[in-house]
XYZ file of C-alpha atoms in Angstrom:
395
model
C 95.556 88.524 119.290
C 92.659 86.536 120.670
C 94.045 86.975 124.190
C 92.317 90.321 124.492
C 88.919 89.372 123.071
C 87.253 89.395 126.464
C 89.105 92.472 127.643
C 91.716 90.751 129.767
C 94.786 88.727 129.040
C 94.658 85.009 129.562
C 97.136 83.238 131.819
C 99.993 81.401 130.105
C 99.144 77.804 131.080
C 97.130 76.091 128.337
C 95.094 74.282 130.974
C 93.562 77.595 132.035
C 91.730 77.676 128.726
C 89.614 74.756 129.877
C 88.302 75.983 133.168
C 84.544 75.452 133.552
C 82.476 77.999 131.678
C 80.297 80.457 133.634
C 77.215 78.638 132.354
C 74.893 81.623 132.527
C 76.764 83.762 130.015
C 75.020 82.304 126.950
C 71.570 82.556 128.561
C 72.172 86.160 129.649
C 73.101 87.017 126.057
C 69.890 85.527 124.651
C 67.651 87.024 127.335
C 69.103 90.520 126.872
C 68.442 90.572 123.116
C 64.693 91.394 123.117
C 65.214 94.621 125.056
C 68.265 95.613 122.987
C 66.579 94.983 119.625
C 63.319 96.607 120.712
C 65.210 99.771 121.633
C 67.097 99.717 118.322
C 63.878 99.207 116.336
C 62.350 102.281 117.953
C 65.451 104.430 117.392
C 66.403 103.315 113.842
C 64.088 100.838 112.110
C 66.267 100.679 108.980
C 69.356 99.749 110.984
C 67.341 97.205 112.966
C 66.160 95.492 109.769
C 69.686 95.567 108.324
C 71.103 93.777 111.375
C 68.316 91.181 111.369
C 68.885 90.550 107.656
C 72.643 90.204 108.139
C 72.258 87.672 110.950
C 69.671 85.696 108.984
C 71.846 85.693 105.851
C 74.924 84.647 107.824
C 73.066 81.636 109.201
C 71.161 80.539 106.075
C 73.906 81.281 103.538
C 76.917 80.118 105.549
C 76.297 78.396 108.886
C 73.992 75.630 107.649
C 76.470 74.639 104.940
C 79.410 74.741 107.343
C 77.502 72.518 109.784
C 76.484 70.137 107.008
C 80.045 69.825 105.716
C 81.561 69.399 109.173
C 78.867 66.880 110.128
C 79.612 64.770 107.066
C 83.329 65.069 107.709
C 83.048 63.890 111.316
C 80.569 61.159 110.468
C 82.981 59.678 107.943
C 85.929 60.209 110.237
C 84.397 58.761 113.425
C 81.553 56.444 112.479
C 83.153 54.897 109.398
C 86.668 55.239 110.820
C 87.775 56.783 107.527
C 90.594 58.707 109.249
C 90.211 61.639 106.864
C 92.343 63.858 109.099
C 95.314 61.519 108.754
C 94.896 61.408 104.989
C 94.736 65.202 104.778
C 97.832 65.502 106.947
C 99.901 62.882 105.130
C 103.018 64.416 103.620
C 102.515 63.346 100.028
C 102.256 65.051 96.664
C 98.480 64.514 96.786
C 97.947 66.689 99.857
C 97.793 69.921 97.834
C 95.322 68.574 95.203
C 93.097 67.174 97.977
C 93.093 70.558 99.711
C 92.252 72.311 96.432
C 89.367 69.920 95.736
C 87.936 70.487 99.225
C 88.175 74.224 98.622
C 86.403 73.819 95.297
C 83.277 72.478 96.986
C 80.477 75.089 96.920
C 80.333 76.919 100.212
C 83.108 77.313 102.757
C 82.888 74.095 104.796
C 85.607 72.214 102.906
C 87.973 75.174 103.028
C 87.384 75.646 106.770
C 88.310 72.005 107.373
C 91.648 72.513 105.587
C 92.358 75.767 107.436
C 91.823 74.186 110.837
C 93.873 71.141 109.918
C 96.694 73.462 108.895
C 96.582 74.991 112.368
C 96.278 71.716 114.292
C 97.757 69.112 111.971
C 100.557 68.578 109.498
C 99.142 70.227 106.397
C 101.648 72.314 104.474
C 101.513 76.025 103.807
C 101.161 75.197 100.118
C 97.960 73.271 100.917
C 96.630 76.316 102.796
C 97.322 78.554 99.794
C 95.772 75.979 97.452
C 92.507 75.835 99.363
C 92.251 79.625 99.657
C 92.806 79.981 95.903
C 90.352 77.264 94.904
C 87.487 78.233 97.211
C 84.806 80.542 95.879
C 82.735 80.489 99.031
C 78.983 80.837 99.000
C 79.073 82.848 95.759
C 79.555 79.452 94.094
C 75.926 78.515 94.766
C 74.678 81.639 93.007
C 76.900 81.139 89.948
C 76.079 77.424 89.790
C 72.358 78.120 89.842
C 72.414 80.835 87.181
C 75.296 79.831 84.860
C 76.420 76.249 85.565
C 78.780 76.109 82.571
C 80.560 79.274 83.706
C 80.672 77.901 87.245
C 82.415 74.717 86.080
C 84.937 76.792 84.118
C 85.674 79.022 87.105
C 85.898 76.008 89.460
C 88.267 74.189 87.127
C 90.616 77.132 86.646
C 90.565 77.978 90.362
C 91.398 74.409 91.405
C 94.144 74.138 88.781
C 95.626 77.451 89.906
C 95.470 76.311 93.522
C 97.262 73.031 92.845
C 100.041 74.649 90.792
C 100.521 77.501 93.291
C 100.530 75.086 96.251
C 103.168 72.850 94.720
C 105.350 75.805 93.724
C 105.111 77.400 97.184
C 106.008 74.138 98.922
C 108.967 73.718 96.561
C 110.193 77.237 97.361
C 109.437 77.537 101.087
C 109.112 73.963 102.280
C 106.079 72.285 103.849
C 106.606 73.835 107.310
C 106.757 77.448 106.153
C 104.869 79.725 108.622
C 103.700 76.687 110.578
C 101.871 77.924 113.716
C 104.132 77.863 116.761
C 101.293 76.953 119.158
C 100.995 73.325 118.120
C 102.575 72.136 121.347
C 99.707 73.673 123.327
C 97.077 71.681 121.475
C 97.312 68.595 123.649
C 94.368 66.335 124.456
C 92.555 67.445 127.562
C 89.764 65.740 129.474
C 88.552 69.187 130.551
C 87.311 70.457 127.198
C 84.202 72.442 128.231
C 80.877 70.843 127.427
C 78.149 72.850 125.770
C 74.745 73.370 127.295
C 72.541 70.433 126.275
C 69.664 72.848 125.757
C 71.638 74.932 123.271
C 72.922 71.853 121.420
C 69.342 70.596 121.116
C 68.119 73.999 119.955
C 70.999 74.207 117.466
C 70.007 70.810 116.027
C 66.305 71.674 115.818
C 67.037 74.888 113.926
C 69.640 73.262 111.677
C 67.495 70.608 109.983
C 64.964 73.015 108.390
C 67.731 75.608 108.053
C 69.575 73.370 105.608
C 66.438 73.112 103.459
C 65.928 76.887 103.564
C 69.590 77.534 102.820
C 69.721 75.195 99.823
C 66.532 76.678 98.370
C 67.842 80.221 98.818
C 71.198 79.295 97.265
C 69.368 78.186 94.128
C 67.277 81.398 94.094
C 64.065 79.682 95.279
C 61.891 81.339 97.917
C 61.653 79.010 100.964
C 58.916 81.205 102.463
C 56.502 79.633 99.967
C 56.727 76.420 102.011
C 54.713 78.190 104.721
C 51.680 78.905 102.553
C 49.579 81.772 103.864
C 52.245 82.602 106.463
C 54.794 83.442 103.741
C 53.977 87.157 104.039
C 55.439 87.125 107.567
C 58.856 86.135 106.154
C 59.268 83.217 108.596
C 62.528 82.032 106.990
C 64.174 85.344 107.796
C 63.303 85.004 111.469
C 64.335 81.353 111.468
C 67.759 82.369 110.202
C 67.940 85.179 112.747
C 67.154 82.732 115.565
C 69.818 80.323 114.305
C 72.435 83.079 114.257
C 71.523 84.166 117.795
C 71.834 80.592 119.088
C 75.238 80.222 117.394
C 76.433 83.503 118.920
C 75.194 82.407 122.354
C 77.049 79.092 122.074
C 80.253 80.912 121.130
C 79.883 83.424 123.979
C 79.450 80.565 126.456
C 82.829 79.042 125.520
C 86.280 79.966 126.856
C 88.506 81.896 124.463
C 90.608 79.584 122.256
C 88.641 76.449 123.156
C 87.469 76.165 119.547
C 90.925 75.574 118.068
C 91.801 72.924 120.627
C 88.427 71.213 120.275
C 88.982 70.949 116.524
C 92.419 69.456 116.980
C 91.622 67.050 119.829
C 88.012 66.008 120.320
C 87.005 64.866 123.767
C 85.818 61.243 123.736
C 82.626 62.263 125.548
C 81.683 64.801 122.893
C 79.009 63.862 120.404
C 79.232 64.813 116.748
C 76.294 67.172 117.323
C 78.119 68.965 120.123
C 81.307 69.325 118.088
C 79.337 70.599 115.095
C 77.540 73.136 117.273
C 80.743 74.423 118.867
C 82.713 74.779 115.643
C 79.853 76.092 113.509
C 79.145 78.707 116.172
C 82.745 79.898 116.138
C 82.694 80.363 112.349
C 79.210 81.922 112.439
C 80.281 84.569 114.938
C 83.208 85.605 112.751
C 80.991 85.601 109.663
C 78.419 87.819 111.409
C 81.213 90.214 112.369
C 82.448 90.336 108.776
C 78.991 90.703 107.243
C 78.049 93.461 109.695
C 81.286 95.353 109.106
C 80.697 95.406 105.351
C 76.954 96.141 105.462
C 77.334 98.896 108.055
C 80.057 100.466 105.900
C 77.642 100.485 102.954
C 74.785 101.703 105.163
C 76.655 104.682 106.599
C 78.864 105.640 103.598
C 76.732 104.641 100.597
C 79.589 102.615 99.047
C 78.609 101.447 95.533
C 81.024 98.860 94.123
C 79.105 98.566 90.853
C 79.776 102.245 90.093
C 83.512 101.884 90.697
C 83.735 98.783 88.509
C 82.110 100.649 85.617
C 84.524 103.581 85.957
C 87.746 101.583 86.142
C 87.891 99.935 82.713
C 91.136 97.926 82.495
C 91.629 98.268 86.253
C 88.381 96.402 86.975
C 90.071 92.967 87.395
C 92.474 94.549 89.895
C 89.533 95.884 91.919
C 87.938 92.423 91.751
C 91.115 90.966 93.271
C 91.159 93.604 96.021
C 87.500 92.917 96.833
C 88.472 89.250 97.103
C 90.793 90.159 99.978
C 87.775 91.099 102.121
C 87.001 88.174 104.460
C 83.600 86.569 104.116
C 81.298 85.861 101.202
C 79.173 89.029 101.104
C 81.424 91.114 98.816
C 82.112 88.047 96.639
C 78.389 87.402 96.214
C 78.080 91.050 95.186
C 80.768 90.645 92.477
C 79.037 87.495 91.208
C 75.717 89.363 91.132
C 77.339 92.183 89.148
C 78.734 89.641 86.673
C 75.387 87.877 86.238
C 73.749 91.261 85.611
C 76.309 92.176 82.959
C 77.933 94.971 84.994
C 81.405 93.371 85.101
C 83.056 90.972 82.613
C 84.000 87.332 83.149
C 87.605 88.352 83.835
C 86.465 90.158 86.997
C 84.428 87.150 88.099
C 87.415 84.837 87.573
C 89.895 87.162 89.291
C 87.587 87.574 92.291
C 86.837 83.838 92.536
C 90.566 83.035 92.728
C 91.555 85.822 95.120
C 88.641 85.490 97.544
C 88.977 83.166 100.529
C 85.353 83.160 101.630
C 84.539 82.531 105.262
C 87.555 80.238 105.650
C 89.662 83.363 106.144
C 87.896 84.171 109.448
C 89.248 81.179 111.421
C 92.589 81.556 109.622
C 92.928 85.163 110.821
C 91.806 84.221 114.320
C 94.155 81.266 114.722
C 97.199 82.037 112.549
C 97.028 85.651 111.325
C 100.491 85.858 109.750
C 99.982 82.752 107.621
C 96.498 83.966 106.653
C 97.794 87.327 105.417
C 100.726 85.841 103.481
C 98.541 83.123 101.924
C 95.981 85.729 100.873
C 98.684 87.824 99.218
C 99.996 84.756 97.383
C 96.486 84.069 96.078
C 96.559 87.439 94.304
C 99.259 86.260 91.883
C 97.237 83.642 89.940
C 94.141 85.855 90.300
C 95.846 88.751 88.520
C 97.485 86.528 85.906
C 94.350 84.604 84.905
C 92.113 87.644 85.311
C 94.157 89.774 82.938
C 94.699 86.915 80.477
C 90.916 86.592 80.246
C 90.566 90.388 80.017
C 93.104 90.559 77.180
C 91.023 88.075 75.197
C 87.925 90.214 75.631
C 86.212 88.264 78.417
């Protein structure tokens, strides 16, 4: 599928994926943006603001947490020689619970780690299903901030459902079920393309304050207040927009498929910062695509999920599960917002939390689409069961 991303098919040899990058492609992307956005602002100011908001939200609500999680993961794995990858890939009964616990971490970073290790390592299909069931994505931050007791209940049930489902699936299908067939191409290569030092530096500069802004926003605090009299200019929004643009530029400057190989086999010369920048940028680009697709659908069609939830009655948990199938965290944050505002019951919140895969589904679809689709469908089973059990008890 990814062979046609750039409009032409790639050659069969894996080594061709690591030819030197054009170098100027990322800079051309950044330099062309002012003219493109200026034209859009003059033609449709509402659409311009929507796109800026989507890019800023993608960076502050997703990218900073992905980078933080991946940075901690690599720091433990490389600096402390913790060999976390080997532990995740060990064929033991504890692999599925470990995957579920990583998925249960607020945000999508832990789940993304498991997804990529499934593609490049020895993690079982049951572990992939477990992490997709247990993850609640970035909606977890909102629920944790507003109703921590409910959040702990939802986390606990999601993780338990993920562990049970993962063990059952491995018992039925075996650990190698739907294992990606491209593992043999993921060999170490000394020619993994290096990122522009300027973009890595810029990525790092934007990331440090971005984490602060993202954490404050996740807990419903306004980070703009940190800027005093400049708060009226909404500087955090433009900071997030800049971070998203840099991530997109980094991704554009990389050869197709280099991300999956980089995750599986890191070049010795790569720094943790460079690896974080490359992998975070890949995820960010997919998240932006998902966020934009959903927001543009709402913008041009006037879709109102809250209205449909109110009209469905007993079918509301089913709709919550179907919304959970949508990749990304935007629709899931919407369901959580509806729950916190009393529009939908707890059963809908629980069903959506179990069925949704957050932003971890983006790299899964890109790298192993068949496994991603089947795992997502499997996640609907515990979501429907627990959702309707809660609904039957009046929750």
